[in-house]
C-alpha positions as a LaTeX table, in Angstrom:
\begin{tabular}{lrrr}
\hline
Residue & $x$ (\AA) & $y$ (\AA) & $z$ (\AA) \\
\hline
Met1 & 32.23 & 302.24 & $-24.07$ \\
Met2 & 33.52 & 304.89 & $-26.45$ \\
Ser3 & 34.83 & 303.73 & $-29.77$ \\
Asn4 & 38.43 & 304.31 & $-30.75$ \\
Trp5 & 37.61 & 305.61 & $-34.21$ \\
Lys6 & 41.25 & 305.87 & $-35.27$ \\
Ala7 & 41.95 & 302.23 & $-34.41$ \\
Glu8 & 38.72 & 301.14 & $-36.13$ \\
Ile9 & 39.63 & 302.81 & $-39.42$ \\
Thr10 & 43.26 & 301.65 & $-39.25$ \\
Asp11 & 42.21 & 298.04 & $-38.60$ \\
Ala12 & 39.58 & 298.18 & $-41.32$ \\
Leu13 & 42.10 & 299.43 & $-43.89$ \\
Ala14 & 44.55 & 296.68 & $-42.96$ \\
Ser15 & 41.78 & 294.13 & $-43.57$ \\
Phe16 & 40.79 & 295.87 & $-46.79$ \\
Gln17 & 44.22 & 295.13 & $-48.24$ \\
Ala18 & 43.42 & 291.41 & $-48.05$ \\
Val19 & 40.01 & 292.00 & $-49.68$ \\
Ala20 & 41.59 & 294.00 & $-52.51$ \\
Glu21 & 44.15 & 291.23 & $-53.03$ \\
Leu22 & 41.38 & 288.61 & $-53.21$ \\
Ala23 & 39.53 & 290.82 & $-55.70$ \\
Gly24 & 42.61 & 290.88 & $-57.93$ \\
Met25 & 43.21 & 294.58 & $-57.25$ \\
Pro26 & 46.11 & 294.61 & $-54.76$ \\
Ile27 & 46.91 & 297.84 & $-52.97$ \\
Arg28 & 49.78 & 298.47 & $-50.58$ \\
Lys29 & 49.43 & 300.32 & $-47.28$ \\
Asp30 & 51.52 & 303.20 & $-48.63$ \\
Gln31 & 49.06 & 303.59 & $-51.53$ \\
Leu32 & 46.25 & 304.42 & $-49.07$ \\
Glu33 & 46.77 & 307.99 & $-47.90$ \\
Val34 & 44.88 & 308.36 & $-44.64$ \\
Val35 & 44.08 & 311.81 & $-43.25$ \\
Leu36 & 42.44 & 311.81 & $-39.82$ \\
Leu37 & 40.74 & 315.03 & $-38.75$ \\
Glu38 & 39.83 & 315.22 & $-35.07$ \\
Ala39 & 36.91 & 317.31 & $-33.85$ \\
Pro40 & 36.69 & 320.17 & $-34.13$ \\
His41 & 37.75 & 319.97 & $-37.75$ \\
Lys42 & 37.72 & 322.06 & $-40.89$ \\
Pro43 & 36.32 & 320.43 & $-44.02$ \\
Pro44 & 38.92 & 319.77 & $-46.69$ \\
Ser45 & 39.18 & 322.65 & $-49.14$ \\
Met46 & 39.79 & 320.43 & $-52.15$ \\
Leu47 & 40.08 & 316.88 & $-53.38$ \\
Pro48 & 43.73 & 316.63 & $-54.42$ \\
Thr49 & 44.35 & 316.35 & $-58.15$ \\
Gly50 & 44.85 & 312.76 & $-59.22$ \\
Lys51 & 43.06 & 311.37 & $-56.15$ \\
Leu52 & 39.80 & 309.61 & $-55.37$ \\
Ala53 & 38.45 & 309.50 & $-51.83$ \\
Val54 & 36.43 & 307.48 & $-49.40$ \\
Tyr55 & 35.59 & 309.38 & $-46.24$ \\
Gly56 & 33.81 & 308.71 & $-43.00$ \\
Phe57 & 32.36 & 310.78 & $-40.20$ \\
Trp58 & 32.45 & 309.54 & $-36.60$ \\
Gly59 & 30.41 & 311.25 & $-33.90$ \\
Asp60 & 27.86 & 310.60 & $-31.17$ \\
Gly61 & 29.76 & 307.39 & $-30.34$ \\
Glu62 & 29.56 & 305.71 & $-33.75$ \\
Trp63 & 30.32 & 305.96 & $-37.44$ \\
Leu64 & 27.63 & 308.17 & $-38.92$ \\
Lys65 & 28.27 & 308.27 & $-42.66$ \\
Ile66 & 30.70 & 306.78 & $-45.16$ \\
Gly67 & 30.85 & 308.01 & $-48.71$ \\
Met68 & 33.04 & 308.33 & $-51.74$ \\
Ala69 & 34.09 & 311.09 & $-54.08$ \\
Gly70 & 35.40 & 310.59 & $-57.57$ \\
Ala71 & 37.36 & 313.03 & $-59.67$ \\
Asn72 & 34.14 & 314.79 & $-60.75$ \\
Ser73 & 32.56 & 315.05 & $-57.29$ \\
Arg74 & 34.80 & 317.48 & $-55.47$ \\
Ala75 & 31.86 & 319.30 & $-53.80$ \\
Arg76 & 30.73 & 315.98 & $-52.33$ \\
Tyr77 & 34.12 & 315.67 & $-50.66$ \\
Thr78 & 34.52 & 319.26 & $-49.47$ \\
Ser79 & 31.17 & 320.80 & $-48.61$ \\
Gln80 & 27.93 & 318.97 & $-49.37$ \\
His81 & 27.84 & 316.85 & $-46.19$ \\
Tyr82 & 27.92 & 320.00 & $-44.07$ \\
Asn83 & 24.85 & 321.60 & $-45.73$ \\
Lys84 & 21.54 & 319.78 & $-45.47$ \\
Gly85 & 20.06 & 321.19 & $-48.68$ \\
Ser86 & 23.10 & 320.89 & $-50.89$ \\
Ala87 & 22.55 & 317.41 & $-52.34$ \\
Leu88 & 20.72 & 314.15 & $-51.81$ \\
Ser89 & 21.85 & 311.93 & $-48.98$ \\
Thr90 & 24.14 & 314.19 & $-46.99$ \\
Leu91 & 25.22 & 313.74 & $-43.41$ \\
Ala92 & 23.72 & 317.14 & $-42.58$ \\
Ala93 & 20.29 & 316.14 & $-43.91$ \\
Ser94 & 20.41 & 312.75 & $-42.18$ \\
Leu95 & 21.24 & 314.38 & $-38.84$ \\
Ala96 & 18.61 & 317.11 & $-39.25$ \\
Asn97 & 15.93 & 314.46 & $-39.92$ \\
Asp98 & 17.00 & 312.11 & $-37.10$ \\
Pro99 & 14.82 & 312.49 & $-33.96$ \\
Arg100 & 17.68 & 311.04 & $-31.85$ \\
Met101 & 19.65 & 314.23 & $-32.45$ \\
Ala102 & 17.15 & 316.21 & $-30.34$ \\
Arg103 & 18.85 & 314.75 & $-27.23$ \\
Ile104 & 22.24 & 316.17 & $-28.26$ \\
Pro105 & 22.95 & 319.45 & $-26.46$ \\
Gly106 & 23.77 & 322.23 & $-28.88$ \\
Phe107 & 22.55 & 320.42 & $-31.99$ \\
Asp108 & 20.56 & 322.75 & $-34.24$ \\
Pro109 & 18.67 & 320.93 & $-37.01$ \\
Thr110 & 18.62 & 324.13 & $-39.08$ \\
Glu111 & 22.44 & 324.22 & $-39.12$ \\
Pro112 & 23.76 & 320.68 & $-38.66$ \\
Gly113 & 27.07 & 321.57 & $-40.30$ \\
Ile114 & 28.09 & 323.50 & $-37.19$ \\
Trp115 & 27.68 & 320.35 & $-35.06$ \\
Ile116 & 29.48 & 318.19 & $-37.66$ \\
Lys117 & 32.51 & 320.49 & $-37.70$ \\
Ser118 & 32.52 & 320.91 & $-33.92$ \\
Trp119 & 31.81 & 317.38 & $-32.71$ \\
Cys120 & 32.56 & 314.88 & $-35.49$ \\
Asn121 & 35.85 & 313.32 & $-36.42$ \\
Arg122 & 36.51 & 312.73 & $-40.10$ \\
Ala123 & 38.63 & 310.10 & $-41.83$ \\
Asn124 & 39.69 & 310.68 & $-45.44$ \\
Ile125 & 41.23 & 307.81 & $-47.40$ \\
Leu126 & 42.79 & 308.94 & $-50.66$ \\
Ile127 & 43.87 & 306.68 & $-53.52$ \\
Ser128 & 45.26 & 307.42 & $-56.93$ \\
Thr129 & 42.81 & 307.88 & $-59.79$ \\
Asp130 & 44.84 & 305.12 & $-61.48$ \\
Tyr131 & 42.92 & 302.62 & $-59.35$ \\
Gly132 & 39.62 & 303.74 & $-60.84$ \\
Arg133 & 36.03 & 303.69 & $-59.70$ \\
Asp134 & 35.89 & 299.92 & $-59.08$ \\
Met135 & 38.53 & 300.12 & $-56.35$ \\
Leu136 & 36.84 & 303.19 & $-54.89$ \\
Ala137 & 33.47 & 301.41 & $-54.79$ \\
Leu138 & 35.05 & 298.29 & $-53.27$ \\
Leu139 & 36.66 & 300.34 & $-50.50$ \\
Glu140 & 33.45 & 302.22 & $-49.74$ \\
Ala141 & 31.38 & 299.01 & $-49.68$ \\
Phe142 & 33.90 & 297.26 & $-47.44$ \\
Leu143 & 33.91 & 300.14 & $-44.95$ \\
His144 & 30.09 & 300.16 & $-44.91$ \\
Val145 & 30.03 & 296.49 & $-44.00$ \\
Arg146 & 32.92 & 296.71 & $-41.55$ \\
Leu147 & 32.07 & 299.96 & $-39.74$ \\
Arg148 & 28.25 & 299.90 & $-40.04$ \\
Pro149 & 27.50 & 303.63 & $-40.18$ \\
Arg150 & 24.22 & 304.89 & $-38.73$ \\
Tyr151 & 23.21 & 306.38 & $-42.05$ \\
Glu152 & 23.85 & 303.89 & $-44.84$ \\
Arg153 & 23.34 & 306.14 & $-47.85$ \\
\hline
\end{tabular}
């Protein structure tokens, strides 16, 4: 059965509001800006000023990677996950090193970014920098536990 990635992220964010409340850091639904990019997608060109982000990639029938980008990690948000040699622990590197990807028609381990842009959906959750790194880390950790991405880090 194929996952409904949009429903999964929407449900997870609704549950996250209760977690944030319990943690003493309440956040309203309208304070979580959700941008859903269906495949094929273009990577975001920038992390908006005054925003922090948690993002996730969904492809090959499951969540593949969830990460976060603070105010000083704009490249992490916009480009690094599409280039396997650009940084440690990128989606591109994880895919290129995963023997399961050999069964995927059209996947080229030398250029995994092409497959990511063509076949993966991307969810971007933006919050104000006013919430700070603790809220960002809480959201990322919650989505890791809830969505169980193939590549943890």
